[in-house]
Every structure is written in structure tokens, then in C-alpha cells.
XYZ file of C-alpha atoms in Angstrom:
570
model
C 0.000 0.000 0.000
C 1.422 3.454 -1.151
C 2.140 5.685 1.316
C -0.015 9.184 1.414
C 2.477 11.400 3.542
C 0.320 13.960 5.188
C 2.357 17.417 6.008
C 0.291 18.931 8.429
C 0.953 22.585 8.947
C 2.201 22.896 5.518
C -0.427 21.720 3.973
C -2.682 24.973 4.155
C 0.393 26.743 2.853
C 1.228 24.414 -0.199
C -2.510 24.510 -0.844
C -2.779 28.407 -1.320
C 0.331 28.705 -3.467
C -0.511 25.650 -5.636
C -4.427 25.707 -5.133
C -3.809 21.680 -4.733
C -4.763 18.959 -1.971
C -3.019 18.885 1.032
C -1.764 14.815 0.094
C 1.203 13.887 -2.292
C 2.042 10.123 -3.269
C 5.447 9.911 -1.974
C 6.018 5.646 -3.206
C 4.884 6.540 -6.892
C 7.071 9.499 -7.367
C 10.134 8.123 -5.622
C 9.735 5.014 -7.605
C 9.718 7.083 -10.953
C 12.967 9.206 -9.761
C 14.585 6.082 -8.559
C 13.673 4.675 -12.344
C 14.624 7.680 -14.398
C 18.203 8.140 -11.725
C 17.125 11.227 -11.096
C 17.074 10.479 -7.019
C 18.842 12.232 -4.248
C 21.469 13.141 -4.380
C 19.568 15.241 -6.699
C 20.837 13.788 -9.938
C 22.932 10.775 -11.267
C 25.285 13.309 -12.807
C 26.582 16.798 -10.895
C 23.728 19.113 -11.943
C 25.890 21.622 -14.012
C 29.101 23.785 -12.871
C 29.903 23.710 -8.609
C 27.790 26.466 -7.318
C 29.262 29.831 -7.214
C 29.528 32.264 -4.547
C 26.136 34.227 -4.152
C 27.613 37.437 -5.965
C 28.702 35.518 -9.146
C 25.483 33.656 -10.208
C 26.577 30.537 -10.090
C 25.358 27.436 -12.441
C 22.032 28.201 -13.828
C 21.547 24.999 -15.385
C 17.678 24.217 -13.948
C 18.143 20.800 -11.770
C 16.209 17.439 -13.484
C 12.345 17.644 -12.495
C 9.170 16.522 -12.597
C 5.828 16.782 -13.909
C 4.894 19.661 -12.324
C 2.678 17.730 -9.248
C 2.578 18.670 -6.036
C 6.112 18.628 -4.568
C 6.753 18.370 -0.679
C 10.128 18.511 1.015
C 11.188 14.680 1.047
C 14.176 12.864 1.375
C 14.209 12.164 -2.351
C 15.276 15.646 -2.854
C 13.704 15.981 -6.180
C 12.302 19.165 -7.896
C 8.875 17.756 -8.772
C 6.970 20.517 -9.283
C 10.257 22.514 -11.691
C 10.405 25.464 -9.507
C 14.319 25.222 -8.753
C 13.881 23.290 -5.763
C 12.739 20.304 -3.681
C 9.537 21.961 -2.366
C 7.610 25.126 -3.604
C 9.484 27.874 -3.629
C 7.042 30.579 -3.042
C 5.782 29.017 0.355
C 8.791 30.102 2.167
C 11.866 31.945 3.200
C 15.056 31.122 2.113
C 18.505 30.964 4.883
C 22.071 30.315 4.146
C 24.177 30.887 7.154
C 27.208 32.573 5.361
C 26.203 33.692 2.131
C 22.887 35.278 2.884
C 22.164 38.895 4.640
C 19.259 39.705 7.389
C 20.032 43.261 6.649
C 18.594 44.132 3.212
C 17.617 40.823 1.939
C 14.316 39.365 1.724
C 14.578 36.206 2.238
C 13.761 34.972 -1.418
C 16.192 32.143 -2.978
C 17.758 34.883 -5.040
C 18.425 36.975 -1.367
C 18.248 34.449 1.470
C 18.153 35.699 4.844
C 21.333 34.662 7.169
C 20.039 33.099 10.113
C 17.153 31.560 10.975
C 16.100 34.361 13.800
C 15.491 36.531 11.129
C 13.257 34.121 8.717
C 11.078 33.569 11.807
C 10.482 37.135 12.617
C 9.537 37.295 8.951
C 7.147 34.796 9.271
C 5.592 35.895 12.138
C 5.721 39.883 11.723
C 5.376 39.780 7.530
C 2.098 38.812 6.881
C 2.775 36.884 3.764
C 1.129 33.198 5.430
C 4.440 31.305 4.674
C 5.314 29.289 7.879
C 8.219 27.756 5.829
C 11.998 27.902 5.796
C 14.486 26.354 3.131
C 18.012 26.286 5.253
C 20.991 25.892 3.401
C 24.096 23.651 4.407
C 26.630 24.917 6.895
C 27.027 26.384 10.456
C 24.581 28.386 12.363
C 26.223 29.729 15.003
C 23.066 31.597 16.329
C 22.410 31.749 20.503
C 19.576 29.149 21.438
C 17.463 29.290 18.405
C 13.460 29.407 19.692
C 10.486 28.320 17.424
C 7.059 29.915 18.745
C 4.822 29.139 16.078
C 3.669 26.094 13.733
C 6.667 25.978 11.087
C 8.481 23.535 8.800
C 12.472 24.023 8.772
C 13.890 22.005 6.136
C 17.440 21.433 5.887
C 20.113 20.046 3.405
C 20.024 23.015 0.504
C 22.810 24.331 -1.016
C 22.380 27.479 -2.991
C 23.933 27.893 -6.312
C 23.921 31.514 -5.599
C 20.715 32.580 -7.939
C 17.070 30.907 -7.972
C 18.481 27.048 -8.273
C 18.787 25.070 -4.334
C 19.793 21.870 -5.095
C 18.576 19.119 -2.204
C 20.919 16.500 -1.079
C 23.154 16.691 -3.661
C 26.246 14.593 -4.203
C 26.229 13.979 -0.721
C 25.124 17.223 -0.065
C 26.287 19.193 3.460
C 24.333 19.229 6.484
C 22.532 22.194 8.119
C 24.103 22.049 11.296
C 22.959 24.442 14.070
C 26.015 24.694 16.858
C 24.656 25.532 19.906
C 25.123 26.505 23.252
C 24.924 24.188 26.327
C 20.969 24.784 25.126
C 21.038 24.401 21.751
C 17.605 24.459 20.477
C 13.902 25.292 21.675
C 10.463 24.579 20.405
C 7.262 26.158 22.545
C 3.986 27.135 23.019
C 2.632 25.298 19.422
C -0.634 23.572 21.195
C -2.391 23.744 17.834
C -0.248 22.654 14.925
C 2.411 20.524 13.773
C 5.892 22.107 13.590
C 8.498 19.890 11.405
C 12.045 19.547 11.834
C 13.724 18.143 8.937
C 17.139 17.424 7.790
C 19.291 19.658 10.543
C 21.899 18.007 12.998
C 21.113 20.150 15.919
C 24.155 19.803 18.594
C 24.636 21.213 22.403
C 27.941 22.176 23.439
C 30.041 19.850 26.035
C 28.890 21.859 29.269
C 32.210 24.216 30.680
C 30.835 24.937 34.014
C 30.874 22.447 36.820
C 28.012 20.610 36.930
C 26.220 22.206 34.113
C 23.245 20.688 31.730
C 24.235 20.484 28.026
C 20.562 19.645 26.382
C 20.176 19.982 22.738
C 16.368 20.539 22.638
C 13.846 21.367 24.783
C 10.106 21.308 23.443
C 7.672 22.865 25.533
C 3.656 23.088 25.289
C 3.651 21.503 21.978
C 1.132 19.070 20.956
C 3.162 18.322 17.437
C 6.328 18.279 16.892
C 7.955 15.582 14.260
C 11.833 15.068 13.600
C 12.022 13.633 10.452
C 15.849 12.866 9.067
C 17.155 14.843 11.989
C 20.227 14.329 14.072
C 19.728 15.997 17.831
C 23.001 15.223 19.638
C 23.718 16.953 23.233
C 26.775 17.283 24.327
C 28.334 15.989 28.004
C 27.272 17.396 31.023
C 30.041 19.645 33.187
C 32.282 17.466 35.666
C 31.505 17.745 39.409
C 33.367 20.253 41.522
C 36.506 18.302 43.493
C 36.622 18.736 47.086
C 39.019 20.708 49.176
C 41.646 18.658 51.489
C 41.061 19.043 55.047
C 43.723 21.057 56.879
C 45.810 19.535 59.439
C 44.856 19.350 63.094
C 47.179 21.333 65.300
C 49.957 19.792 67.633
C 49.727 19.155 71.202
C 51.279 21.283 73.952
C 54.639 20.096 75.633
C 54.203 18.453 79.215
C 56.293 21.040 81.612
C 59.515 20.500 82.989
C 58.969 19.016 86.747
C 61.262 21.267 89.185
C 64.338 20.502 90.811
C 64.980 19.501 94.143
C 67.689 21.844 96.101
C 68.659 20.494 99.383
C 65.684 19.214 101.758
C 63.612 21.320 99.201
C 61.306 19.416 97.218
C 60.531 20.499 93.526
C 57.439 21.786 92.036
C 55.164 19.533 89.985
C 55.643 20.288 86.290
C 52.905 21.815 84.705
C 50.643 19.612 82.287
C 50.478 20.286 78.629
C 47.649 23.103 77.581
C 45.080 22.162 75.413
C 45.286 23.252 72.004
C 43.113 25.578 70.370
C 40.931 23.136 67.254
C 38.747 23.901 64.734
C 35.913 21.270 65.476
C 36.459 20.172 69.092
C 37.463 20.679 72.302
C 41.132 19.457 72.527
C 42.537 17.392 75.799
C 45.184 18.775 78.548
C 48.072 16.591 79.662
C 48.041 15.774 83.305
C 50.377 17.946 85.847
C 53.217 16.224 87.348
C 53.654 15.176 90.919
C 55.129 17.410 93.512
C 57.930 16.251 94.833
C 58.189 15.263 98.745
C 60.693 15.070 101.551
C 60.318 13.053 104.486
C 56.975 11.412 103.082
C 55.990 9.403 100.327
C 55.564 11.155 96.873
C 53.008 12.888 95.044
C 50.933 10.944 92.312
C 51.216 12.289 88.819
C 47.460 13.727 87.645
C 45.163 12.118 85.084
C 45.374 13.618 81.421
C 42.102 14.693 79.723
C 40.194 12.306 79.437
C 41.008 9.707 81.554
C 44.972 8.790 80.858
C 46.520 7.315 84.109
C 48.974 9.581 86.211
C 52.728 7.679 87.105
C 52.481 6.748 90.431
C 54.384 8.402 93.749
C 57.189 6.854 95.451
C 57.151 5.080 98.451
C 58.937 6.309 101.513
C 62.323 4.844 101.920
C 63.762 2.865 104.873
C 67.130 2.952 106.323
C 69.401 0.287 105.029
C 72.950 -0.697 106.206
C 75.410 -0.728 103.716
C 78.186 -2.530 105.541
C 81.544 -0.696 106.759
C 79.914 1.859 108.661
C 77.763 3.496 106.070
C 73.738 3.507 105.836
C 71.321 4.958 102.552
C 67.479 6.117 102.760
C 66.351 6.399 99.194
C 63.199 7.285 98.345
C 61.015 5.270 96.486
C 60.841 6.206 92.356
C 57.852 7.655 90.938
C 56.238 5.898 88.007
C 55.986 7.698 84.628
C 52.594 8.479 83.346
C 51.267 6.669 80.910
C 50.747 8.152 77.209
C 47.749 9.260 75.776
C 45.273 7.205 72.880
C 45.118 8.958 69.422
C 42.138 9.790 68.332
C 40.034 7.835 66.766
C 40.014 8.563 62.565
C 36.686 11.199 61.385
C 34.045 9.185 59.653
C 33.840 9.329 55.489
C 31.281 11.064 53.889
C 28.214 9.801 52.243
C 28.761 9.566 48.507
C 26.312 11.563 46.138
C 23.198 9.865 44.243
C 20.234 10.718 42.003
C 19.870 11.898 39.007
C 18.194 15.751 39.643
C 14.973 17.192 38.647
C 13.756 19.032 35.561
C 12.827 22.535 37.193
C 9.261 23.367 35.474
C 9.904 26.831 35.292
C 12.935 27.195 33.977
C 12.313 24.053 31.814
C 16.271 22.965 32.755
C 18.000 20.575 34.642
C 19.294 21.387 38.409
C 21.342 19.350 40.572
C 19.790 18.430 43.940
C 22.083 18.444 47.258
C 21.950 14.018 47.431
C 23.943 14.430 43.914
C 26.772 16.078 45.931
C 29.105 13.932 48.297
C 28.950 15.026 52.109
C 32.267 16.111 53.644
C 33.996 13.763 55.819
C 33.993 14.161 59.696
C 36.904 15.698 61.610
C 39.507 13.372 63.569
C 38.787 13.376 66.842
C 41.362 14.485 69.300
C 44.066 12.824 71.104
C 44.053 11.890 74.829
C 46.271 13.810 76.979
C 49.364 12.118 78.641
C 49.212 11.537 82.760
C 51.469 13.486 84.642
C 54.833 11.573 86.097
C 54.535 10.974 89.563
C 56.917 12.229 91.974
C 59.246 10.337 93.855
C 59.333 9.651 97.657
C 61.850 10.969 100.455
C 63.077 9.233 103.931
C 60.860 9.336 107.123
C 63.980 8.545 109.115
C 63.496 10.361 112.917
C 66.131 12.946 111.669
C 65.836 16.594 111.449
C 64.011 17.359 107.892
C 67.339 19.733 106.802
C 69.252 16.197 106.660
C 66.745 14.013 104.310
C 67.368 14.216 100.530
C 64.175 15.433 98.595
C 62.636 14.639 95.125
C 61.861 16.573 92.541
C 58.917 17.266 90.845
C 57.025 14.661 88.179
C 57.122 15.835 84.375
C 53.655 16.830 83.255
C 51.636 15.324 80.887
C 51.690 16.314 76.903
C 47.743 17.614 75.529
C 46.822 15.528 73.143
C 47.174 16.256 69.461
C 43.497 17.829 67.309
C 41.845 15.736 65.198
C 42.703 16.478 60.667
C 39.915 18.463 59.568
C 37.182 16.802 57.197
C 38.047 16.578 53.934
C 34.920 17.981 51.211
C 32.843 15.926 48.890
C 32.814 15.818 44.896
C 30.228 17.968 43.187
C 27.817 16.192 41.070
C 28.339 15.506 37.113
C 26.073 17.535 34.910
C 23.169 15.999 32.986
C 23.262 15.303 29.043
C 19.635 15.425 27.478
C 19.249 15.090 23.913
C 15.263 16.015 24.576
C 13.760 17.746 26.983
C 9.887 17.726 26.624
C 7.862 19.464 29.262
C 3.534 19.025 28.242
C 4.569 18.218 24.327
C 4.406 15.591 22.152
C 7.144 14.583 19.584
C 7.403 11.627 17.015
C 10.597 11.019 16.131
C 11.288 9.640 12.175
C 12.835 9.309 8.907
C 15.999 7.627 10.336
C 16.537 10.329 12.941
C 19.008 10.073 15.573
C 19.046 11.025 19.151
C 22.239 11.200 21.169
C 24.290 12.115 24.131
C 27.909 12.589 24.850
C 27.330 10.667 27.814
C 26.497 12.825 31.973
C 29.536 15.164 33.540
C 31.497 12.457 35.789
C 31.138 13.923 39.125
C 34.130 15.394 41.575
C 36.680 13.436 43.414
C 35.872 13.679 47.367
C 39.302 14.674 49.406
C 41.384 13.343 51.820
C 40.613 14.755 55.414
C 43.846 16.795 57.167
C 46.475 14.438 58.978
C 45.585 14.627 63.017
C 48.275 17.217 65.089
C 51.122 15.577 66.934
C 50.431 14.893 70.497
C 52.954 17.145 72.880
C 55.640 15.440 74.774
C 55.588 14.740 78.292
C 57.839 16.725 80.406
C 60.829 15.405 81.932
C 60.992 15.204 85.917
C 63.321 17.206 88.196
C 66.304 16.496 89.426
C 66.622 14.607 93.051
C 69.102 15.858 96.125
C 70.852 13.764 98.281
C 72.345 14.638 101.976
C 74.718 13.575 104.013
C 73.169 12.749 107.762
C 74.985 13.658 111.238
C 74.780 10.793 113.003
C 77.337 11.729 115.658
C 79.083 8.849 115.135
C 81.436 6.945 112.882
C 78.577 6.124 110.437
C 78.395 7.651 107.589
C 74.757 8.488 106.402
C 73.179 9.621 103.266
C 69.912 10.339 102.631
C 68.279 10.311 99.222
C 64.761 11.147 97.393
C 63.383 9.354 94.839
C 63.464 9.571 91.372
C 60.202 11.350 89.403
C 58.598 9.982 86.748
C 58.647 11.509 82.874
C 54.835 12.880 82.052
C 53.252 10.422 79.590
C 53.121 12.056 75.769
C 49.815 13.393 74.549
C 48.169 11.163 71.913
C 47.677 12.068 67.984
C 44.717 13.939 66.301
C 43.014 11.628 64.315
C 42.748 11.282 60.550
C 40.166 13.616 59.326
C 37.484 12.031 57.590
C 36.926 12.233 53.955
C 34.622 13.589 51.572
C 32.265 11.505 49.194
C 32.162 11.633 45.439
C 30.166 13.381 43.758
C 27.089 11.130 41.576
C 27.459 11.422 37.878
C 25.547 12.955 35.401
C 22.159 11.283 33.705
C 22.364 11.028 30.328
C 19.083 10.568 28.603
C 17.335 10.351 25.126
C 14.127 11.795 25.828
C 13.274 13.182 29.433
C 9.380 14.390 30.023
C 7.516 16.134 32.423
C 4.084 16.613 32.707
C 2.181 14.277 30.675
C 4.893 14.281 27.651
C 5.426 11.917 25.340
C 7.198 10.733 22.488
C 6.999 8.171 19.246
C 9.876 6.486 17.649
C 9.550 4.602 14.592
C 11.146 1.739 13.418
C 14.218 3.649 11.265
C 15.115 6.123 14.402
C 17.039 5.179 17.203
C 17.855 6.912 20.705
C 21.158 6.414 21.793
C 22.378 7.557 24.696
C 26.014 7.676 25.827
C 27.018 6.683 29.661
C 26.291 8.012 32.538
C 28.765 10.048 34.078
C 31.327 8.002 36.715
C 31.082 8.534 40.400
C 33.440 10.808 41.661
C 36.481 8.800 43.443
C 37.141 8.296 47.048
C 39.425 6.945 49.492
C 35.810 6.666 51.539
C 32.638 6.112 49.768
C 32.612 6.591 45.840
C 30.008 8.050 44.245
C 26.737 6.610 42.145
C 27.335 5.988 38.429
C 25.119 8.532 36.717
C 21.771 7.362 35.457
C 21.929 6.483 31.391
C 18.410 5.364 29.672
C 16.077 5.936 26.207
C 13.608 7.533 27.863
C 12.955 9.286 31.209
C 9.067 9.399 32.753
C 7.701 9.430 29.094
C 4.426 8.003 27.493
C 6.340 6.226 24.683
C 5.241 4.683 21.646
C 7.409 2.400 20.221
């Protein structure tokens, strides 16, 4: 059964200029062309001389045609109707994107228009009925081209430079509109078909982190056909890396435990101060043990939050050396014991999703799940326990004869904890078709693609934890000789002191997740949208973007598929 290809829209307008049906039988007249080898390309042989430049006239050979029926736009490319071109030349405007002028021309074949801007404006502001535009081969570089109103573009012409536009031939060029990272929108055509035919419509790769590149967005459009049409969106912007967390600070040095001078004792020394940290309240070392005489010593104190002090020194006893000599030494203090690092910050959760299409905008945005959570911050370390001090002689002898100890070393603070490290950003989406309350069929061997979602950003490494301080050393015993009032010699002696225990590490700061990638889809809807692919098209998405890395949680491969929340025909 022969085909009857009905053109919608264009109908009304090839019906006024040709005073003709609104039907053409496409088999029958492709069948003839493909018998006579007068199919597109547009001829068997070259059509004349190359085409000149537009100010030299180029070939003016007429093209091979038809019997003067009805002649459409097809993929044929053939002059049916022997007007100079594939279609009727009177029902539209003419564009070539470097050869034609929107200042002065009038958007005939003989004086195209240059971009396609200023054909629409035409159509809408002129009056004339046309709602069709012959483009010509090349690069329009024009910002985010908008249709508002039922049209037919059809591409693939290339202008000999006076009334002749060959179709499709010898291979022919392609009408290629380059974009920005939104390439292309079609809106507000509720009550009539609007045809895209012939173009290769392409979104940039997105420069901006986390960035959209979508080719075309159709929006509150009950008809809209691709027919022979390449829409091809570029990738979506990588994900913002993290920041590394800083380092935590260092600990505070246990002080220096005092000396003993003569029956004097020495002070305690002091315990190690607390460091100042970004994200928690550090821990102090514990102060030494003050040294004694005549008594047992002083126990070192506990470092923040719970380290054990060194224990004091007994009291010595009197012991007989032998050959008229005797020695009281104090018992030695114990050293305190050293402080636990802190325990490593948690990782942060890696991004996932895929984002929303905002309605009012009609774009893509990134929602906060997309981006990887920072890490925690190490906690810090313990403080060291202060040295304990060490003990003197109780002997029954006057206290300016027993040797004294000197004080305990304090405790080093404990070290802060790295800071967090920050998560990835999410990867940008890729959309070939955005369709928000529209319908589109999709035909002809048409092709929809994407350069695959933005990959998103690498999460960080959290900050190294600080150094805990050291623990202080003790003081310095004395030792006296004792008049006995005898023969015997006597010394008396205090204890050693213990060293203050060091101050535990910061811990590892935690780090950031990685950011999800991009989505890269074929057709994504909103709002009761749908679409219809025939058998000859295809949708072809690239990847979805990778998860941004990390030494904690990685992030969610971005989301790649046909179709997004469409009603789809197949």
C-alpha cells in the first residue's frame, strides 16, 4: 500500500500557493525518480558547474524535475513541481548561514536571509502566510534558536547563488545548528504541527561544573515531528573536586617538673595546655607530681580524658650498707602513661540521584543528594598523665638532713583531630530532549544522542591529626649527708620522678564523598509528555557520568536510559 504522507501545517500553505490537496504520493514518485536516476542526491550526474559564490550567479543549469505535481520537502530531494527546488518555492523563506544577509535581503532564494532568527520574525511579523523555511548547508552559530509558532524548517540546501537550491546533492552538506549548552527550543505550538527536517542540531560539552548540556527542549507543543534529523547533546560539566582538610594542630609540651635543692622538694611540672581546634574541644596533659621530703611522693594527675597519672614513690627505709655506712632512698615515681590517638573522622556519604527538571525554567538542576557530604573531623588525642613524683626518707632525723625529690614531668595535651576533607560535586546531565507538556514523534531515520552525563568530583582526603605534645621530663633529686654523731656515715636520698606520659595524635580527618554522575538521557518528560519512535530512528544515549572517586565512599554511576518518565510509543 502506497504511502499518502500527510504534512500537516504545511499543507494549508502548499494549498494556497498551488491551489492543490493537502496529500502527495510519496512511493509513486520516488519510484519514478529512482527509475529515471534522477534520485537524491539530486541527480545521477553533478547538476551543471559547482555552485558559485552568491555574488557571481553561479550554475544556472535548472536541476532534473518533474511533472509539475505537487512537490513536498522529502528525502528524495527531487524538484517535482520545476520550480528550482525540492519543495515550492514561493511558500517560504530562504537561509544560508554565510552567504545570505538579514540586513537588506528578503529572504527569497535569489536573497536568502542569514540566520534563521530573522526568517522567523519574517514569518511571524510579515504577513505573507508562509510558515516555511528552506536552510541551506553549513554552520549556524546563532544563541539558542526558539520556534514559537507552527513551522516547517527544512534542511540540506545548497544554494547555487541565484534561484536554483539543489537538495541533497552529491552527498550534499548538512545544516548544522552549533549551539550553546541549550542548543535548540520549540514552545507554546498547542495547535499545529511544527516539522524539523534534515538539521543536525548539537549542544555544546557543558564548561561549568556541573552544568546541563541539552540539545532541545520542546515545551507546550502538541506536534512536533523530527524527520531525518540528528539531535546530539553534548556531556554534562564534571563535578566540583573537594578541598583537602587542613591539618589538626599539635599538642602542647608536658612542663619540665622542678628541681629539688637540698631538703627542698621540687614543684610539679605543669601539664600540657590544650590546644586551640577547629571542630572540638582538645585534651590537657596531666600535671606532674610534687615532689616530697620526708613522706611518700606525690601521684602524677590524670590527662584529659582519663589517661593514668605515674604513680608516687614510696617512703624509703634505712638500710645498712656494711663498713659503717647507711642509705634512705626514696622510692621512684612511676611515669605516666601516654595518651590514645584519636580515633580517625568518619567518610562522607557519597552523592546519588539523578536531579529534577525545574518546570519553570524548563532545565535541569542538581539536587544536594547528587553532591558527596564532607567527611567528619579526627577526633582528638588523649592527653598524657602526669609523672609521679618520687618519695623521700621518714627517718626520725631533722628534715634539713633528708634528701628530697623533685617534681614529676607533666603530661603532653593531646594532638586535634585532621579536619574533614569535602565531597565531589555532582556531574552535569546530558539530554538530547527535553519535553515538558509536548508531544514529539521522532522519524525518517533520525538520531538522538548524548555525549554521555559530567562524571562527578573526586571527594578529598581529610587533614592528617596534630602531633600529640611530649611529656615533660621530671626534676632532678638531692641527696644529703646525715649527722649521726658517730662513725657512720649516712646519706639520705629522694626518689626519682617519673617523665609525664606524651599526649596522643589527632586523628585522621574524615573524607569527603564523590560526587554522583551525570544522567544522560534520550528523551526526558515532564508533565504528561510523550514521544513516538519509529522503526528507522534510534535513541542512543552515551554513559552516565562516573562517580566521583574516594578513598571513603565513591560516588553513584550517573543514570543512562532511552527515555525518562515518558508516554512512549514504540
Amino acid at each position: 500500500m502506497r504511502n499518502l504522507w500527510k504534512v500537516g501545517a504545511l499543507g494549508a500553505v502548499f494549498g494556497a500557493v498551488l491551489s492543490v490537496g493537502g496529500c502527495s504520493d510519496f512511493d509513486a514518485a520516488y519510484e519514478n525518480c529512482q527509475g529515471e536516476g534522477r534520485c537524491g542526491p539530486q541527480a545521477s550526474g553533478d547538476g551543471g558547474a559547482d555552485a558559485g559564490d552568491a555574488g557571481d550567479g553561479g550554475d544556472v543549469t535548472p536541476p532534473p524535475c518533474g511533472d509539475g505535481g505537487v512537490d513536498y520537502p522529502d528525502l528524495t530531494g527531487f524538484d517535482n513541481d520545476c520550480d528550482g527546488i525540492d519543495g515550492v518555492a514561493d511558500a517560504g523563506y530562504f537561509v544560508h548561514p554565510t552567504d545570505g544577509r538579514d540586513d537588506g535581503n528578503d529572504g527569497t532564494r535569489e536573497r536568502p536571509f542569514q540566520t534563521l532568527a530573522r526568517a522567523l520574525r519574517e514569518i511571524r511579523d510579515g504577513g505573507t502566510g508562509r510558515n516555511i523555511v528552506y536552510l541551506g548547508t553549513g554552520t549556524y552559530n546563532e544563541a539558542a534558536p526558539a520556534v514559537d509558532m507552527p513551522v516547517s524548517l527544512y534542511g540540506g540546501y545548497t544554494w547555487r547563488g541565484n534561484q536554483f537550491w539543489d537538495r541533497f546533492k552529491d552527498g550534499g552538506g548538512t545544516t548544522f545548528f552549533d549551539g550553546g549548552t541549550l542548543a535548540f527550543t520549540v514552545r507554546d505550538t498547542t495547535d499545529a504541527e511544527v516539522v524539523l527536517d534534515s538539521l543536525h542540531i548539537a549542544s555544546a560539552n557543558a564548561p561549568n561544573a556541573g552544568e546541563p548540556s541539552i540539545a532541545v527542549r520542546v515545551i507546550r507543543a502538541s506536534a512536533v515531528r523530527f524527520s531525518n534529523t540528528i539531535v546530539e547533546a553534548g556531556q554534562g560539566g564534571r563535578g566540583t573536586e573537594g578541598a583537602d582538610g587542613d591539618g589538626g594542630s599539635a599538642g602542647h609540651d608536658g612542663g619540665t617538673g622542678e628541681n629539688a635543692t637540698g631538703p627542698t622538694p621540687g614543684y610539679r611540672g605543669s601539664s600540657g595546655a590544650a590546644p586551640t581546634c577547629a571542630f572540638s574541644t582538645a585534651n590537657a596533659g596531666g600535671n606532674g607530681g610534687t615532689g616530697k621530703a620526708g613522706s611518700a611522693g606525690t601521684p602524677g594527675e590524670v590527662g584529659a580524658p582519663n589517661t593514668p597519672g605515674g604513680r608516687a614513690g614510696v617512703v624509703g627505709q634505712k638500710v645498712d650498707a656494711g663498713n659503717n655506712i647507711s642509705t634512705c632512698v626514696g622510692g621512684a615515681g612511676a611515669d605516666g602513661d601516654a595518651g590514645v590517638a584519636g580515633a580517625p573522622g568518619d567518610a562522607g556519604t557519597a552523592g546519588s540521584g539523578m536531579g529534577v527538571i525545574d518546570p519553570v525554567q524548563v532545565t535541569w538542576q542538581m539536587l544536594a543528594q547528587q553532591m558527596g557530604s564532607a567527611g567528619a573531623a579526627g577526633k582528638p588525642g588523649a592527653g598524657g598523665g602526669g609523672g609521679g613524683s618520687g618519695g623521700a626518707c621518714a627517718e626520725d632525723i631533722h628534715p634539713s638532713q633528708i634528701g628530697a625529690a623533685g617534681g614529676g614531668g607533666g603530661g603532653g595535651s593531646g594532638g586535634c583531630g585532621g579536619q574533614q576533607g569535602t565531597g565531589g560535586g555532582g556531574g552535569g546531565a546530558s539530554i538530547a530532549v527535553l519535553l515538558l507538556q509536548a508531544d514529539v514523534t521522532v522519524s525518517n531515520d533520525s538520531k538522538l544522542t548524548t555525549h554521555g552525563g559530567g562524571n562527578g568530583g573526586a571527594g578529598t582526603q581529610g587533614g592528617a591529626g596534630g602531633e600529640g605534645g611530649l611529656g615533660g621530663s621530671p626534676g632532678l633529686r638531692s641527696d644529703l649527708r646525715v649527722d649521726a654523731g658517730s662513725n657512720e656515715s649516712y646519706f639520705t636520698y629522694g626518689g626519682f620522678s617519673g617523665r609525664g606520659g606524651n599526649g596522643g595524635s589527632g586523628g585522621q580527618g574524615g573524607p569527603g564523598g564523590g560526587g554522583a554522575g551525570g544522567p544522560s538521557i534520550g528523551v526526558w518528560c515532564l508533565l504528561d509528555a510523550g514521544v513516538t519512535v519509529d522503526e528507522s530512528s534510534s535513541v542512543s544515549p552515551g554513559n552516565g557520568g562516573e562517580g566521583g572517586a574516594s578513598t571513603g565512599n565513591r560516588g553513584s554511576t550517573g543514570t543512562q536510559a532511552p527515555t525518562f518518565d515518558c508516554r512512549t510509543t514504540p
